[in-house]
Amino acid sequence: MKQLAELSSDDARRHFLKGSSYFNGDLPSYISFEPILAAVDAVLGGGTYHDFTAASPYDYSGVNYSLISNKDGRLAWRPLELIHPAIYVSLVNVLCDSDAWSFVVTRLSECVGGAVDCCSAPVMSLDNQTDVAAQVKSWWQSVEQRSLIYSLEFSHVLHTDVTDCYGSLYTHSISWALHGLKTAKQSKGKDSLLGDKIDSHVRAGRYGQTNGISQGSVLMDFVAEIVLGYVDEQITAVLGKPTDFRIIRYRDDYRIFANSDDRAAEILKTVSDSLRTVGMKLGVSKTTLSKNVVEGSIKPDKLAGIDLQDLGEANAKTIQKQLLRLHSFGQRFPNSGALRRLVSEFHAKISEQTEKPDDLEVQVAIAADIGFVSPATFPAVAGILSHLISLASTEEKPRLWNKVRAKMRRVPYNGYLEMWLQRVLQPEAVDIEFVSNKRICEIVNGRPANLWENAWIASAALKVALRASKIVVGSPVDIPEVVQPEEVELFRQNAWGCGRKAVPPEVLSLSG
């Protein structure tokens, strides 16, 4: 595991241009953004998009593509954005210029060692784990374990996080974070500072908006860390070095350790005031105080998930009963990290069922409802469903899958979920016609569709490089009927702590 800030500018550039860095969520294996990034990179030739424009992208809506992910099956959504590849590659070129990268790395190092202990510096894997897995392992080692150690020194732990962190970040604060408020203000509008160039790239794909950055890429995670590191500095300026307190930050999640209610509240106010300077505010509903640091350091869904580690097999010996226990857990902790882990583990073991059970349709109904209530689990739920329905007769399969599809289509704003429905419905062994108005699904089906607005681009070569059909690197018809665990798991779990295969509770596509 290695921090991105430890990379050379060339290595950082290669890392940012990986498809898994451009979009860090699970995608079916036949979709990859790497070919389109490579094609755009070849046209830009290390330069910026400015040399290829007919107009300003600021004047167009839909330059970035919004991919909405439903969080609760009802009215809560997470807006993910696929940054326009020309703007994305251009920003990578700007940031990974050798002098610029050296400046950013030095600036980040200056934010370390103050009142806030940051545990979310972006990392990459050095072995066969995914970069997401490396980041999650960093979370476990740096946050939970350190929190437990602090129970020896402190009696109180206060949890809080930022409401809509990426969506509220004031883009001009990127330049403040890199160059200081005074210098950034003096050069405002000149686009001469590195921070201004990053700011303008971010706004170019978002109709010129100064509120918010795109969510869903390692690059934007890195930009967010630049700003949050600046906030850490502001907190240190008020509180000084930690003596009677500790603050741990992972992305926009803060843990404050103290020995009294008053001291914890005082520190919380400082954190809130500092965040407000860059457009962010803390979520009141997610702010909790515990007077037992050990208990308060482990989230309730994690503790409950440990109790349910074996799905209660001693008492729930049938697949249906195990699914019902998983369903009950999902009702208590919908979309939680612990639920995603348990669903993933169940997906891995469901293959033990090799004969069609008498209650197959009941099992399908329960599994589908887990995905309906907690759409974040759907890639693994799709794997479970694909195995279960593969046990049905050829005549039964279409009926069961059509019922699943009808249920899932009741989930509003389900673009991410639709991609996984397409994955399980179109293999040759299933062969159900899949019609969707979601653009990525249309592209996979061979229909012409654009993901990004390109009217502002003058270069014919760049427009060819941006053809969305390049994201399709295979066919859903040709892939296996059953989704294998390795197709959807973020990483192969390692045994961390207490001899258990424990995965940290917050793995939200690493989007904050």
JSON list of C-alpha atoms in Angstrom, two decimals, residues 74-148:
[
{"chain": "A", "resi": 74, "resn": "ARG", "atom": "CA", "xyz": [-37.02, 5.47, -2.31]},
{"chain": "A", "resi": 75, "resn": "LEU", "atom": "CA", "xyz": [-36.14, 9.16, -2.13]},
{"chain": "A", "resi": 76, "resn": "ALA", "atom": "CA", "xyz": [-32.44, 9.32, -1.21]},
{"chain": "A", "resi": 77, "resn": "TRP", "atom": "CA", "xyz": [-29.94, 9.55, -4.06]},
{"chain": "A", "resi": 78, "resn": "ARG", "atom": "CA", "xyz": [-26.20, 9.79, -4.50]},
{"chain": "A", "resi": 79, "resn": "PRO", "atom": "CA", "xyz": [-25.27, 11.79, -7.61]},
{"chain": "A", "resi": 80, "resn": "LEU", "atom": "CA", "xyz": [-22.17, 10.29, -9.20]},
{"chain": "A", "resi": 81, "resn": "GLU", "atom": "CA", "xyz": [-20.55, 12.09, -12.13]},
{"chain": "A", "resi": 82, "resn": "LEU", "atom": "CA", "xyz": [-18.54, 10.81, -15.05]},
{"chain": "A", "resi": 83, "resn": "ILE", "atom": "CA", "xyz": [-16.31, 13.80, -15.75]},
{"chain": "A", "resi": 84, "resn": "HIS", "atom": "CA", "xyz": [-16.01, 14.69, -19.43]},
{"chain": "A", "resi": 85, "resn": "PRO", "atom": "CA", "xyz": [-12.94, 12.67, -20.51]},
{"chain": "A", "resi": 86, "resn": "ALA", "atom": "CA", "xyz": [-11.33, 15.63, -22.31]},
{"chain": "A", "resi": 87, "resn": "ILE", "atom": "CA", "xyz": [-11.62, 17.75, -19.17]},
{"chain": "A", "resi": 88, "resn": "TYR", "atom": "CA", "xyz": [-10.55, 14.85, -16.96]},
{"chain": "A", "resi": 89, "resn": "VAL", "atom": "CA", "xyz": [-7.39, 14.03, -18.95]},
{"chain": "A", "resi": 90, "resn": "SER", "atom": "CA", "xyz": [-6.63, 17.74, -19.29]},
{"chain": "A", "resi": 91, "resn": "LEU", "atom": "CA", "xyz": [-6.82, 18.17, -15.51]},
{"chain": "A", "resi": 92, "resn": "VAL", "atom": "CA", "xyz": [-4.59, 15.14, -14.98]},
{"chain": "A", "resi": 93, "resn": "ASN", "atom": "CA", "xyz": [-2.04, 16.72, -17.33]},
{"chain": "A", "resi": 94, "resn": "VAL", "atom": "CA", "xyz": [-2.17, 20.00, -15.41]},
{"chain": "A", "resi": 95, "resn": "LEU", "atom": "CA", "xyz": [-1.92, 18.40, -11.99]},
{"chain": "A", "resi": 96, "resn": "CYS", "atom": "CA", "xyz": [0.77, 15.88, -12.96]},
{"chain": "A", "resi": 97, "resn": "ASP", "atom": "CA", "xyz": [3.14, 18.34, -14.58]},
{"chain": "A", "resi": 98, "resn": "SER", "atom": "CA", "xyz": [6.39, 17.63, -12.69]},
{"chain": "A", "resi": 99, "resn": "ASP", "atom": "CA", "xyz": [6.62, 21.10, -11.10]},
{"chain": "A", "resi": 100, "resn": "ALA", "atom": "CA", "xyz": [2.91, 21.21, -10.27]},
{"chain": "A", "resi": 101, "resn": "TRP", "atom": "CA", "xyz": [2.92, 17.74, -8.72]},
{"chain": "A", "resi": 102, "resn": "SER", "atom": "CA", "xyz": [5.98, 18.55, -6.63]},
{"chain": "A", "resi": 103, "resn": "PHE", "atom": "CA", "xyz": [4.26, 21.73, -5.40]},
{"chain": "A", "resi": 104, "resn": "VAL", "atom": "CA", "xyz": [1.05, 19.88, -4.46]},
{"chain": "A", "resi": 105, "resn": "VAL", "atom": "CA", "xyz": [2.93, 17.11, -2.65]},
{"chain": "A", "resi": 106, "resn": "THR", "atom": "CA", "xyz": [4.92, 19.67, -0.67]},
{"chain": "A", "resi": 107, "resn": "ARG", "atom": "CA", "xyz": [1.77, 21.61, 0.17]},
{"chain": "A", "resi": 108, "resn": "LEU", "atom": "CA", "xyz": [0.01, 18.47, 1.40]},
{"chain": "A", "resi": 109, "resn": "SER", "atom": "CA", "xyz": [2.96, 17.63, 3.64]},
{"chain": "A", "resi": 110, "resn": "GLU", "atom": "CA", "xyz": [2.61, 21.05, 5.28]},
{"chain": "A", "resi": 111, "resn": "CYS", "atom": "CA", "xyz": [-0.91, 20.20, 6.40]},
{"chain": "A", "resi": 112, "resn": "VAL", "atom": "CA", "xyz": [0.26, 17.13, 8.34]},
{"chain": "A", "resi": 113, "resn": "GLY", "atom": "CA", "xyz": [1.15, 17.07, 12.02]},
{"chain": "A", "resi": 114, "resn": "GLY", "atom": "CA", "xyz": [-1.33, 19.56, 13.43]},
{"chain": "A", "resi": 115, "resn": "ALA", "atom": "CA", "xyz": [-4.46, 19.18, 15.50]},
{"chain": "A", "resi": 116, "resn": "VAL", "atom": "CA", "xyz": [-6.09, 16.80, 13.01]},
{"chain": "A", "resi": 117, "resn": "ASP", "atom": "CA", "xyz": [-4.75, 13.36, 12.25]},
{"chain": "A", "resi": 118, "resn": "CYS", "atom": "CA", "xyz": [-5.78, 12.66, 8.64]},
{"chain": "A", "resi": 119, "resn": "CYS", "atom": "CA", "xyz": [-6.21, 8.96, 7.81]},
{"chain": "A", "resi": 120, "resn": "SER", "atom": "CA", "xyz": [-7.66, 9.33, 4.32]},
{"chain": "A", "resi": 121, "resn": "ALA", "atom": "CA", "xyz": [-4.73, 10.28, 2.11]},
{"chain": "A", "resi": 122, "resn": "PRO", "atom": "CA", "xyz": [-5.49, 8.42, -1.15]},
{"chain": "A", "resi": 123, "resn": "VAL", "atom": "CA", "xyz": [-3.54, 5.18, -1.45]},
{"chain": "A", "resi": 124, "resn": "MET", "atom": "CA", "xyz": [-2.89, 2.58, -4.13]},
{"chain": "A", "resi": 125, "resn": "SER", "atom": "CA", "xyz": [-2.31, -1.14, -3.89]},
{"chain": "A", "resi": 126, "resn": "LEU", "atom": "CA", "xyz": [1.14, -2.65, -4.36]},
{"chain": "A", "resi": 127, "resn": "ASP", "atom": "CA", "xyz": [-0.09, -6.24, -4.58]},
{"chain": "A", "resi": 128, "resn": "ASN", "atom": "CA", "xyz": [-3.10, -8.02, -6.09]},
{"chain": "A", "resi": 129, "resn": "GLN", "atom": "CA", "xyz": [-5.66, -6.03, -4.14]},
{"chain": "A", "resi": 130, "resn": "THR", "atom": "CA", "xyz": [-7.63, -3.29, -5.83]},
{"chain": "A", "resi": 131, "resn": "ASP", "atom": "CA", "xyz": [-6.85, 0.32, -4.94]},
{"chain": "A", "resi": 132, "resn": "VAL", "atom": "CA", "xyz": [-10.27, 0.50, -3.29]},
{"chain": "A", "resi": 133, "resn": "ALA", "atom": "CA", "xyz": [-9.29, -2.45, -1.12]},
{"chain": "A", "resi": 134, "resn": "ALA", "atom": "CA", "xyz": [-6.05, -0.75, -0.17]},
{"chain": "A", "resi": 135, "resn": "GLN", "atom": "CA", "xyz": [-7.97, 2.37, 0.83]},
{"chain": "A", "resi": 136, "resn": "VAL", "atom": "CA", "xyz": [-10.38, 0.33, 2.94]},
{"chain": "A", "resi": 137, "resn": "LYS", "atom": "CA", "xyz": [-7.54, -1.52, 4.66]},
{"chain": "A", "resi": 138, "resn": "SER", "atom": "CA", "xyz": [-5.99, 1.87, 5.41]},
{"chain": "A", "resi": 139, "resn": "TRP", "atom": "CA", "xyz": [-9.29, 2.88, 7.04]},
{"chain": "A", "resi": 140, "resn": "TRP", "atom": "CA", "xyz": [-9.29, -0.19, 9.25]},
{"chain": "A", "resi": 141, "resn": "GLN", "atom": "CA", "xyz": [-5.67, 0.15, 10.33]},
{"chain": "A", "resi": 142, "resn": "SER", "atom": "CA", "xyz": [-5.65, 3.90, 10.80]},
{"chain": "A", "resi": 143, "resn": "VAL", "atom": "CA", "xyz": [-9.07, 4.79, 12.16]},
{"chain": "A", "resi": 144, "resn": "GLU", "atom": "CA", "xyz": [-10.75, 1.97, 14.03]},
{"chain": "A", "resi": 145, "resn": "GLN", "atom": "CA", "xyz": [-7.60, 0.60, 15.60]},
{"chain": "A", "resi": 146, "resn": "ARG", "atom": "CA", "xyz": [-6.33, 4.02, 16.64]},
{"chain": "A", "resi": 147, "resn": "SER", "atom": "CA", "xyz": [-9.75, 4.94, 18.02]},
{"chain": "A", "resi": 148, "resn": "LEU", "atom": "CA", "xyz": [-9.67, 1.86, 20.25]}
]
